[in-house]
XYZ file of C-alpha atoms in Angstrom:
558
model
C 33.250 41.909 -21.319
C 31.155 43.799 -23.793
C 27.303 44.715 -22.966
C 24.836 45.422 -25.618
C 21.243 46.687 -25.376
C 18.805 45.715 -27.649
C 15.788 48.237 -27.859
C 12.709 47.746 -29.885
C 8.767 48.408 -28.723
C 8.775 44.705 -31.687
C 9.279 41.695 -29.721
C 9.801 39.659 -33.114
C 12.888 41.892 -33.997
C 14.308 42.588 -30.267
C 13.687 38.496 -30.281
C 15.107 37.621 -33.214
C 18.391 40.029 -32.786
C 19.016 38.299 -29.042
C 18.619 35.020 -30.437
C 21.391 35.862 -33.482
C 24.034 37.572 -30.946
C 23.151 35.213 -28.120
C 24.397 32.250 -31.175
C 27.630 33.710 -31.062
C 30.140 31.667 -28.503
C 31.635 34.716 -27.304
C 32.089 35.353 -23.679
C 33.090 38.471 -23.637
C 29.399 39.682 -25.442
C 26.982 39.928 -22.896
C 22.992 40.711 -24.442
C 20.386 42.630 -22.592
C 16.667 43.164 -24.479
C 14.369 46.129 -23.851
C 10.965 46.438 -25.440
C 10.701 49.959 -24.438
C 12.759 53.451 -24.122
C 11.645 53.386 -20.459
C 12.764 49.483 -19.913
C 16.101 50.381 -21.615
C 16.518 53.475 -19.737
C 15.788 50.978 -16.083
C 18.449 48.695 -17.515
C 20.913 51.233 -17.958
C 20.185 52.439 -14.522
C 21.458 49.367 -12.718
C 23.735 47.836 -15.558
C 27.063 49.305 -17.661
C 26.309 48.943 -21.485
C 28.316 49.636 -24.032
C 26.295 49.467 -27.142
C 22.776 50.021 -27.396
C 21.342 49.233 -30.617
C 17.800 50.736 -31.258
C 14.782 51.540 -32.976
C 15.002 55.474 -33.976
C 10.771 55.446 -33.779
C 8.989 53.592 -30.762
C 6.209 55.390 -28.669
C 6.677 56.454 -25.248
C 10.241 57.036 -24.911
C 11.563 57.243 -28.486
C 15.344 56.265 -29.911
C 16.267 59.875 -29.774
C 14.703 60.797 -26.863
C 16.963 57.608 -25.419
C 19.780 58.767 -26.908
C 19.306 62.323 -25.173
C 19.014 60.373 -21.600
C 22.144 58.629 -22.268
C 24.157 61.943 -23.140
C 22.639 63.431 -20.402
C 23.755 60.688 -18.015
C 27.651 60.683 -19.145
C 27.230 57.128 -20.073
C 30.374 56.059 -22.456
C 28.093 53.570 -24.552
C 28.093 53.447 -28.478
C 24.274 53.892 -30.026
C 23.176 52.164 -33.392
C 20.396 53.129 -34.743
C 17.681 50.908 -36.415
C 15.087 52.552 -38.270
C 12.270 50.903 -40.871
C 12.388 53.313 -43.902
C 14.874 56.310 -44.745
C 14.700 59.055 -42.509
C 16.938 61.343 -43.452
C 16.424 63.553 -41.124
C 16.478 61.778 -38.136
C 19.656 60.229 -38.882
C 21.290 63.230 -39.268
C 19.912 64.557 -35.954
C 21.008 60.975 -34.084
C 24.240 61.083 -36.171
C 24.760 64.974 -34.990
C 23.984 63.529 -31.384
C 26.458 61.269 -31.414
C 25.198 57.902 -32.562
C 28.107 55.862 -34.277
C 26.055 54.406 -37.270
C 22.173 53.524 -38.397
C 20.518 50.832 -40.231
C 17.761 49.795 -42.265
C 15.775 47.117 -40.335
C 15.294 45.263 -43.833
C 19.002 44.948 -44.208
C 20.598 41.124 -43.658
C 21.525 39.928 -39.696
C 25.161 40.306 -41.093
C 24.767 43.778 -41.557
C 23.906 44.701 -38.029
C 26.371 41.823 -37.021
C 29.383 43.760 -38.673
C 28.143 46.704 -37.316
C 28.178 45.958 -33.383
C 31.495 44.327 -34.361
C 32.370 47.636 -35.498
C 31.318 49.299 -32.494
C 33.214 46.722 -29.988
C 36.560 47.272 -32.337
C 35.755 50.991 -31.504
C 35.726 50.773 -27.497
C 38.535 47.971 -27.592
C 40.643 50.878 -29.665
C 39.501 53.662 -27.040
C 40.080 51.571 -23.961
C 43.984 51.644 -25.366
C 43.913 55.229 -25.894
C 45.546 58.129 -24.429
C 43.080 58.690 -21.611
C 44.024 54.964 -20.458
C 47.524 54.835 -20.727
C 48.500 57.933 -18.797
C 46.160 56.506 -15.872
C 48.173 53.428 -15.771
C 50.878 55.185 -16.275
C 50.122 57.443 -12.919
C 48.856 54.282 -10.971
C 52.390 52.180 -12.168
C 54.089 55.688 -10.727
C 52.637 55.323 -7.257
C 53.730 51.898 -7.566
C 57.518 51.721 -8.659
C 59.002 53.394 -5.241
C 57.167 50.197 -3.733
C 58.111 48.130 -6.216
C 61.789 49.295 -5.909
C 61.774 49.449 -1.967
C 60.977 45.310 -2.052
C 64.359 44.627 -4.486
C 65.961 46.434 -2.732
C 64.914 45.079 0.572
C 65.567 41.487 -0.755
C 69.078 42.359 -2.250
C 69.674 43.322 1.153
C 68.533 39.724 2.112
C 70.275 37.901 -0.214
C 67.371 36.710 -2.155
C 67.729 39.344 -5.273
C 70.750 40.241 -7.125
C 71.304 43.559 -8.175
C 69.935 42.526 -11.872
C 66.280 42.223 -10.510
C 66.573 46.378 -10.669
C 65.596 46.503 -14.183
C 65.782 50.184 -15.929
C 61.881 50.556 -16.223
C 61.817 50.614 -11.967
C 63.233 54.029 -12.071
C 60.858 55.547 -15.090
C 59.455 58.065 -12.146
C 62.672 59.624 -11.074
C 64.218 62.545 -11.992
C 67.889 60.819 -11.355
C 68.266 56.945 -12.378
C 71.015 55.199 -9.573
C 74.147 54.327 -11.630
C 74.171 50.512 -11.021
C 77.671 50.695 -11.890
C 79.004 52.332 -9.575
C 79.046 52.472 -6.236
C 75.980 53.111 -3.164
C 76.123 53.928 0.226
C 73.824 51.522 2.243
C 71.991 53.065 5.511
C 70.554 51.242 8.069
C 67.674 53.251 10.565
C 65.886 52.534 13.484
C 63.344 53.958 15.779
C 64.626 53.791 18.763
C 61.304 53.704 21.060
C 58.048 54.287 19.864
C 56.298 57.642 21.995
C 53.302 55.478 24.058
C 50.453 56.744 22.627
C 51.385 55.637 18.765
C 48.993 53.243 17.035
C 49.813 51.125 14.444
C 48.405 54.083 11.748
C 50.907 56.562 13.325
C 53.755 54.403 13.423
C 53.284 54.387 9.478
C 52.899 58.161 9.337
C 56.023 58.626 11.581
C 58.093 56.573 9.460
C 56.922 58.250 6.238
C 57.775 61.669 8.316
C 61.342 60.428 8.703
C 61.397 59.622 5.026
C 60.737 62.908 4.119
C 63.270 64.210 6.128
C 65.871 62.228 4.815
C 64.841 63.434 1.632
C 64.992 66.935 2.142
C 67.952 66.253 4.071
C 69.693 64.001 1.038
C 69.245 66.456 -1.648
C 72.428 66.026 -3.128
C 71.942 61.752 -3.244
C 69.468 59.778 -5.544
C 67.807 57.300 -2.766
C 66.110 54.228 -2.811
C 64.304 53.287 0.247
C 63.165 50.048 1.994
C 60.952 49.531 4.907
C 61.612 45.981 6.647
C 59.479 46.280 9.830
C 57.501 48.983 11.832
C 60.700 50.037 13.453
C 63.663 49.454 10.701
C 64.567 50.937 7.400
C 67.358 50.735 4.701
C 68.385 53.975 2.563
C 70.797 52.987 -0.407
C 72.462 56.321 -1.632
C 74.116 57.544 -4.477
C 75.265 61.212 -4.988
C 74.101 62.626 -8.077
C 75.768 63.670 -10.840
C 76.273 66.862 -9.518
C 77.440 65.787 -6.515
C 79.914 63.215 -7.967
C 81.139 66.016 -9.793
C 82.112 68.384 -6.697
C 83.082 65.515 -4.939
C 85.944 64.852 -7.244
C 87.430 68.341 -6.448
C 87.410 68.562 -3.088
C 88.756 64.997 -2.284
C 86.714 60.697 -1.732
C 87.258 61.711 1.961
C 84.781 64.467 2.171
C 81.636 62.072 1.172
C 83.081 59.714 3.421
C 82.410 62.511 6.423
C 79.530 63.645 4.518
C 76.920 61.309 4.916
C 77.245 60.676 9.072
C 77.168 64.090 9.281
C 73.814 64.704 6.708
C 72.528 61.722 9.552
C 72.998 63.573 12.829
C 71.417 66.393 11.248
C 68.095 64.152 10.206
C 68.674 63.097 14.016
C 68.114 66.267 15.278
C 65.289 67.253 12.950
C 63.173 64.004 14.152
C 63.831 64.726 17.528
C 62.595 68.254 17.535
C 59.938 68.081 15.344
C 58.851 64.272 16.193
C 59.721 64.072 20.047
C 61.541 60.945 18.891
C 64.935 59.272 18.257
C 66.481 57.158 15.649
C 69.683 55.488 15.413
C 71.571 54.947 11.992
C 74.369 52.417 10.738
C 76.082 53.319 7.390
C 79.645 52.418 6.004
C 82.687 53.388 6.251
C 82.889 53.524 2.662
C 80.735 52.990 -0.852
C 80.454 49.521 -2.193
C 78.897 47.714 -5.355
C 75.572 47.083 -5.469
C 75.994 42.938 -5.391
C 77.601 43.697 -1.843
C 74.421 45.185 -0.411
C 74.036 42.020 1.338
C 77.034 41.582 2.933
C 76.748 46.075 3.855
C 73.248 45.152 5.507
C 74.357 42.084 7.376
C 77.801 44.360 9.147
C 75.168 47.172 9.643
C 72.562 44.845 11.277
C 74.644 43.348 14.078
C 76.715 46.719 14.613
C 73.099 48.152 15.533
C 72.375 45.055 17.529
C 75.213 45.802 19.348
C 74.457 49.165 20.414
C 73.645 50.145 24.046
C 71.971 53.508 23.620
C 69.387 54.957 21.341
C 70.558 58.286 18.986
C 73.708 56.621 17.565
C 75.695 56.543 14.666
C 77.329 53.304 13.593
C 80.069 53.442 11.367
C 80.665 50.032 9.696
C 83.709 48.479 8.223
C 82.094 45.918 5.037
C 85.290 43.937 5.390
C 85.340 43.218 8.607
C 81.589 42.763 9.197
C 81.492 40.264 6.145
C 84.967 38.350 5.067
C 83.364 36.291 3.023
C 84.874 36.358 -0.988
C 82.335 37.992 -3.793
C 82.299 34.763 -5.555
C 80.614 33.065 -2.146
C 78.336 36.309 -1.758
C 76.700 36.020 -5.222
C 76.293 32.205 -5.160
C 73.823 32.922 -2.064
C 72.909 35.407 -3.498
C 71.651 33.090 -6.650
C 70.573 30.040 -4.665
C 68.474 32.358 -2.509
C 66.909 33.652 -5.557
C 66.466 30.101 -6.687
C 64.621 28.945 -4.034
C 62.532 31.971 -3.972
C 61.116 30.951 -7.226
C 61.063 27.679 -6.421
C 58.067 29.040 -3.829
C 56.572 30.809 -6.384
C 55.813 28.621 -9.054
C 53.671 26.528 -6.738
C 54.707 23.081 -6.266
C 50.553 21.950 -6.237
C 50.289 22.982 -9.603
C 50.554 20.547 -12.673
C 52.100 23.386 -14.773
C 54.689 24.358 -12.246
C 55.816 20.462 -11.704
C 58.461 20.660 -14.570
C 59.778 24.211 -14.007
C 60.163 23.195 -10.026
C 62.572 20.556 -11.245
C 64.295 22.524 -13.227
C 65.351 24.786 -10.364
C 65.869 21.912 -8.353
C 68.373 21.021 -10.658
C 70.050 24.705 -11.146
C 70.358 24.704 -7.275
C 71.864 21.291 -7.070
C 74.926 22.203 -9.853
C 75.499 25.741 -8.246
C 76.192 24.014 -4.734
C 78.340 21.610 -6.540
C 80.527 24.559 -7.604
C 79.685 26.982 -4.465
C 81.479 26.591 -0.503
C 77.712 27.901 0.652
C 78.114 26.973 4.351
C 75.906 24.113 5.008
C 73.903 26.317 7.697
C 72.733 28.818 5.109
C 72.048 25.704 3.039
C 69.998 24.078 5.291
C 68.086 27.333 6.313
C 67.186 27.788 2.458
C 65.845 24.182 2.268
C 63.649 24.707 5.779
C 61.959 27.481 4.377
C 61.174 25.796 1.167
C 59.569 23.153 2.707
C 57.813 25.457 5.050
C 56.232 26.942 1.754
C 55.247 23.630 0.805
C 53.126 23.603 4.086
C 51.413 26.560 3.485
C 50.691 25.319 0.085
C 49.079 22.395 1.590
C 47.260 24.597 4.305
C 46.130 27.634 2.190
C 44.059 24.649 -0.115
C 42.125 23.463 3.243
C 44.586 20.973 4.796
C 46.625 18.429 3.449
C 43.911 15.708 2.877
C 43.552 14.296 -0.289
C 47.336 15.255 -1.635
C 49.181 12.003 -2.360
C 51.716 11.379 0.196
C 51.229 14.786 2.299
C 52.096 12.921 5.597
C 55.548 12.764 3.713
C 56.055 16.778 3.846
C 56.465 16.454 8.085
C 59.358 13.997 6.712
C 61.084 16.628 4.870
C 62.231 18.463 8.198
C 63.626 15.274 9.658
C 67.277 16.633 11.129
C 69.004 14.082 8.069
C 66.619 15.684 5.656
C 67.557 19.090 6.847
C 71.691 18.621 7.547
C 71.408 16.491 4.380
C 69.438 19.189 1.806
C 70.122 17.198 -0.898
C 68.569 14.138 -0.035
C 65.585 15.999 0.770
C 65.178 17.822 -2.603
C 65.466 14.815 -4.499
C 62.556 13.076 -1.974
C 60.426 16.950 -2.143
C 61.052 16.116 -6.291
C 59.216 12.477 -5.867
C 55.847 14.762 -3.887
C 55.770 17.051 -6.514
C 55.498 14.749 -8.861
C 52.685 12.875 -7.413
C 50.982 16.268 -6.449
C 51.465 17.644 -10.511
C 49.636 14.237 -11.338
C 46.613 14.522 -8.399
C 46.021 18.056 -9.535
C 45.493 17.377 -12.892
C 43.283 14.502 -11.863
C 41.598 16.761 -9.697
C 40.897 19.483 -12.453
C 39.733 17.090 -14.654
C 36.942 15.266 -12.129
C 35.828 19.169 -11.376
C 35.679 20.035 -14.904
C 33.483 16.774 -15.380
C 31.241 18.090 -12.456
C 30.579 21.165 -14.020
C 30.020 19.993 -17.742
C 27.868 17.494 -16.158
C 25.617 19.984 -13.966
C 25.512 22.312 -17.291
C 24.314 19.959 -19.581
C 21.806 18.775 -16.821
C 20.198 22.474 -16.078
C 20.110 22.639 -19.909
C 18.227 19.436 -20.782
C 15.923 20.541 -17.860
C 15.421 24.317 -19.123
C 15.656 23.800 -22.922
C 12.654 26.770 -23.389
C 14.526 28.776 -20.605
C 17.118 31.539 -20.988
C 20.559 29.535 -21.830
C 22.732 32.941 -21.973
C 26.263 32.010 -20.896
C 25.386 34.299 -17.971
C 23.022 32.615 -16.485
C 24.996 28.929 -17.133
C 27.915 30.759 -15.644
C 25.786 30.990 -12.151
C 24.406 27.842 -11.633
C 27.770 26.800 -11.567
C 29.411 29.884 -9.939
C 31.925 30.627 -12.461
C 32.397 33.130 -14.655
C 31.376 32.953 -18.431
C 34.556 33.205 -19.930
C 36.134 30.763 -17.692
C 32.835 28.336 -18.097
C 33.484 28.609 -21.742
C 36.863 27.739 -21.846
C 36.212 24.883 -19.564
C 33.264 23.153 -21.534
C 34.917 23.593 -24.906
C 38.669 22.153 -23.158
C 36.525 19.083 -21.586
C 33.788 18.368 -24.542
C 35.450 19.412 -27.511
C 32.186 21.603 -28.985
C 31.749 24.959 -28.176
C 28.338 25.517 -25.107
C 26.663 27.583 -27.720
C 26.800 24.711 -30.365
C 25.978 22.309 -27.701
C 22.899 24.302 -26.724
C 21.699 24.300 -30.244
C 21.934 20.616 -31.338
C 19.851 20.052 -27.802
C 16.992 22.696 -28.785
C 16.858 21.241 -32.698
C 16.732 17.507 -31.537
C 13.769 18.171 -29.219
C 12.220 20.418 -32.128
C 12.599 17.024 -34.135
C 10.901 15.128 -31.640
C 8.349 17.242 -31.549
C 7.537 17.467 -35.248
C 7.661 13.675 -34.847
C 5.319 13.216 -32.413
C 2.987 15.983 -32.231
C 0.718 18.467 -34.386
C 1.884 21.595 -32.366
C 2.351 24.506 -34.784
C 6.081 25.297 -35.784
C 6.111 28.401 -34.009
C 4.683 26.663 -31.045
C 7.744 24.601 -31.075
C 10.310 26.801 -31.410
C 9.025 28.974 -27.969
C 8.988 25.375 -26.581
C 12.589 24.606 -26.870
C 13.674 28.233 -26.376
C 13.672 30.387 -29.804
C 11.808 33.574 -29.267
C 11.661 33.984 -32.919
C 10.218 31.468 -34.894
C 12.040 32.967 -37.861
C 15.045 32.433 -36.515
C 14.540 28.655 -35.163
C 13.517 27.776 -38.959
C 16.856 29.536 -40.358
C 19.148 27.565 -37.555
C 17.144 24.126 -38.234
C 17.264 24.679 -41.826
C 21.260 25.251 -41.842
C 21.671 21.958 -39.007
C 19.378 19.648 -40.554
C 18.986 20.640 -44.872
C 15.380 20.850 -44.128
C 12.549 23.735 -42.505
C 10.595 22.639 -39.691
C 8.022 22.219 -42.270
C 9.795 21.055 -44.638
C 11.048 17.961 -42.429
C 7.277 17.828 -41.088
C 5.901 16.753 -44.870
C 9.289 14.548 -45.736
C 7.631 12.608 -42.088
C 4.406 12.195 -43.170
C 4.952 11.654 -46.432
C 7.065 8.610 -45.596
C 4.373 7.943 -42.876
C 1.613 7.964 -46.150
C 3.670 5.732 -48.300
C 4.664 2.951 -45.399
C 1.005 2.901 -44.506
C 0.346 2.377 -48.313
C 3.104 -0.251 -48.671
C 1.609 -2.528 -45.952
C-alpha cells in the first residue's frame, strides 16, 4: 500500500488531482488531500505517507517550510513539488532539501501521473534494498534453529525424512551437519521440576541446559529439538576437526566420548541448576533416515528407567528390528498424511491435490508391510484433522454430509483405512463443491452491498477505502473480489454510475454543469467534463444543446 498527500491552499487543483489518482483502480494507492501546510502536517501526524506532492508557495505553512517539518520528523516519504511559474531558486533549495522532483502546475495530468509513478518505483526499489534484506536476513537467522529444531523433531517422529533438511536451514552456522554421514541422536529429560518453577522458568531452565550442552559439545555440530516442557533431542555430529582426530586415535573413543561429555553436562546442571537430567544416546552413530527408529529405542529405554540422573545406552538394532525399506515407507506415508492435513480438505483448491495424496498413499501401502496399527493410527489422526477443520469454521453445520465425518472412525473404517479414504474422498468432494458455492453467494453479498452504498452515496467519497469498510475487507482484497464476480473493474463501475446520473440530470433539470458534477461526486468540474467527454463523445454541455436541440425540432415537427 502506497499513501500520497496531496497539498494545495487551491481546492480546484488539490480536487482535481484526487479525482485523477482516485480514477486509477489501484489498491495499493491510497489518496489523502490537504488544503493547507498545517492540515498536511495533522495528517502526517496520525497517518504514514509516502509521497506528498505539493504546492512550493501557499500561505501559512509553505511547501518548504513542510518539507523542513518532514525532515525534521525522520519521515521516509518522497516530496514533489508543484509550483505555478519557474522558480529557480526555490527548486534548487527544495531539490538541495531533498525533494525527488518539481513541476509546473500548467503541465498535463500525465506529467504529474508519471511522476508519482516515478516516486512509487523509487520506494518499491528501496524497500528491496540493502537496509531490508539484511533485516530479514537477521529475523530468518533467529528463525532457522527453530525452524531446524521442528524437522528434526518430526524426523524423529516419523513424519519428515531426512530430505525436508534442505541446505538453506543451516545458512546461520558456522559448521553445516554432513547429511551423509552419520549423527549421534540424544535423548534428555528433566527429571523433576524444583517446586517453585513456573511455566516461564521451565523455558529458561531448558534453554540453560542448552547452553550447557553447547559449551559442553564443542567439538560436535548440534541440532536441537524441544518436544515437551520436560524432553529434548540433541542430534550430533563431530566436526571436521573432530572427525579428523577421531580417525587417529580409534571409532571406539567417540563411542566412550559422548556418555562421558553427558555425565559431565549432568554434573554442571546439578550444581549450577539444583536439578537433574537423565540422557539416552546410542551405542553407536547411525544415518540420518534412522533417526526414527534411534528416538523410538531411546524413548522406551528412558521409560524404562527407575531413577533420575541416568545414562541410557541404546542398542538401534535391538530397540528397532524393523528393515530400512519398512522405516522409510512410514516414514513417507507419515509425511503424506501430514500434507494431506495441510492442504485443507474445506478448501475448493485443495480438493484435487487431497486426492492426489490419497492416491500416493494408497500405491505406497500396496508396495509397503506398514503394520496395520501404524496404518490405522495415521488414518485416525487424519480424520481427527478433518474435525478440527469442521470445528475451527464454527461447527459442522452447513457442510454437506458432516454427520458422515463421526462415520469415518467407525472400528471397520478404522481397521479397514482404505475403505475409509475412499468414503473421506466422496466428503471432500462435496465440501470442494459447497465451498465454492459458498464463496460465490458471499462474493454476491458483498458486490451487492457495494453497489447499494454507492447508488445511495453517488456525491459521497467512493475511495476504495472507504468501500473497503462498509464491507470490512480490505481494498485490495475488495478489488479483486468485485472485478472476479462483475467482470469491470469498482473504479469503472463507480464512474458509469456518476455519468448516468449526470445524464439524467442534464435531462431533466436546468442545474448548472458544475452543480452537477458536485452532485454526483466530482470535486472538479473540470475533471467531470474531461471523464464525460471521453465516456459519452460529448461535454456536459455539449450533450445539454444536442437535448434541446432535438427537444426544439420534435416540438417543431408536431
Amino acid at each position: 500500500m502506497y499513501r500520497l498527500l496531496l497539498v494545495d491552499d487551491e481546492y480546484r487543483i488539490v480536487d482535481g488531482l484526487y479525482e485523477v489518482f482516485s480514477a486509477f483502480d489501484d489498491p495499493e494507492l491510497q489518496v489523502h488531500k490537504a488544503y493547507s501546510g498545517e492540515e498536511a502536517i495533522a495528517i502526517l501526524s496520525g497517518t504514514r505517507i509516502d509521497i506528498v506532492l505539493s504546492d512550493i508557495r501557499m500561505p501559512g505553512l509553505s511547501g518548504l517550510e513542510l518539507q523542513d517539518e518532514i525532515v525534521r520528523r525522520r519521515q521516509e516519504c518522497k516530496i514533489i513539488f508543484l509550483t505555478g511559474y519557474d522558480e529557480s531558486e526555490l527548486v534548487r533549495k527544495a531539490v538541495r532539501e531533498g525533494a525527488i522532483n518539481y513541476i509546473l502546475k500548467s503541465e498535463e495530468d500525465t506529467v504529474i501521473i508519471d511522476a508519482v509513478k516515478k516516486a512509487i518505483a523509487g520506494i518499491r526499489e528501496e524497500r528491496r534494498s540493502k537496509k531490508f534484506l539484511e533485516t530479514a536476513k537477521l529475523q530468518l537467522s533467529l528463525a532457522l534453529p527453530v525452524l531446524r529444531g521442528e524437522h528434526l523433531k518430526k524426523m524423529c517422529e516419523g513424519s519428515r525424512t531426512v530430505q525436508s533438511l534442505t541446505a538453506d536451514m543451516f545458512d546461520d552456522m558456522a559448521e553445516r551437519p554432513d547429511l551423509s554421514k552419520p549423527v549421534i541422536p540424544v535423548l534428555g529429560k528433566v527429571d523433576a521440576w524444583r517446586p517453585n518453577d513456573s511455566s516461564a522458568d521451565r523455558l529458561l531452565l531448558l534453554g540453560a541446559i542448552e547452553n550447557i550442552g553447547e559449551e559442553c559439545f564443542k567439538d560436535f555440530i548440534i541440532l536441537k529439538a524441544v518436544f515437551d516442557d520436560r524432553s529434548f533431542v540433541w542430534a550430533l555430529q563431530p566436526t571436521a576437526r573432530a572427525r579428523e582426530a577421531n580417525e587417529k586415535s580409534g571409532p571406539a573413543s567417540m563411542q566412550l566420548y559422548v556418555p562421558s561429555i553427558l555425565e559431565t553436562v549432568q554434573q554442571i546442571v546439578s550444581e549450577i541448576l539444583q536439578m537433574t537430567v537423565s540422557f539416552a544416546t546410542i551405542r553407536e552413530p547411525i544415518p540420518w533416515s534412522r533417526l526414527q527408529a534411534g528416538y523410538a529405542g531411546m524413548h522406551k529405554a528412558m521409560a524404562r528407567k527407575l531413577d533420575g540422573e541416568l545414562i541410557v545406552v541404546v542398542d538401534v538394532e535391538e530397540a528397532h528390528d524393523r528393515d530400512e525399506q519398512s522405516l522409510q515407507s512410514e516414514q513417507q506415508i507419515r509425511t503424506l498424511f501430514g500434507r494431506l492435513l495441510e492442504e485443507g480438505g474445506l478448501q475448493p483448491e485443495g480438493v484435487e491435490e487431497c486426492f492426489r495424496i490419497i492416491g500416493e498413499i494408497q500405491q505406497l501401502l500396496a508396495v509397503s508391510n506398514l503394520d496395520r496399527s501404524l496404518y490405522s493410527e495415521m488414518y485416525v489422526s487424519f480424520v481427527s484433522g478433518l474435525l478440527f477443520q469442521l470445528n475451527t469454521r464454527g461447527g459442522s453445520g452447513g457442510a454437506p454430509g458432516a454427520d458422515r465425518v463421526w462415520r469415518l472412525l467407525d472400528s471397520d473404517y478404522i481397521f479397514h483405512p482404505e475403505a475409509g479414504l475412499e468414503e473421506a474422498k466422496k466428503l471432500l468432494a462435496g465440501w470442494g463443491e459447497w465451498r465454492k458455492a459458498e464463496r460465490m453467494e458471499a462474493s454476491s453479498r458483498i458486490v451487492a452491498t457495494v453497489n447499494r452504498y454507492i447508488e445511495e452515496h453517488l456525491s459521497d467519497d467512493l475511495s476504495l477505502t472507504v468501500l473497503s469498510k462498509k464491507v470490512f475487507l480490505n481494498p485490495a482484497y475488495l478489488s479483486r473480489v468485485y472485478k472476479a464476480r462483475t467482470g469491470q473493474n469498482l473504479i469503472d463501475h463507480i464512474n458509469d454510475r456518476r455519468i448516468a446520473k449526470g445524464k439524467e440530470l442534464l435531462d431533466g433539470t436546468l442545474m448548472k454543469v458544475a452543480d452537477i458534477a458536485r452532485s454526483v461526486g466530482f470535486d472538479s468540474p473540470a475533471y467531470f467534463t474531461r471523464l464525460y467527454k471521453k465516456m459519452t463523445g460529448l461535454t456536459p454541455q455539449e450533450y445539454r444543446d444536442a437535448v434541446i436541440g432535438n427537444q426544439v425540432k420534435n416540438e417543431q415537427g408536431s
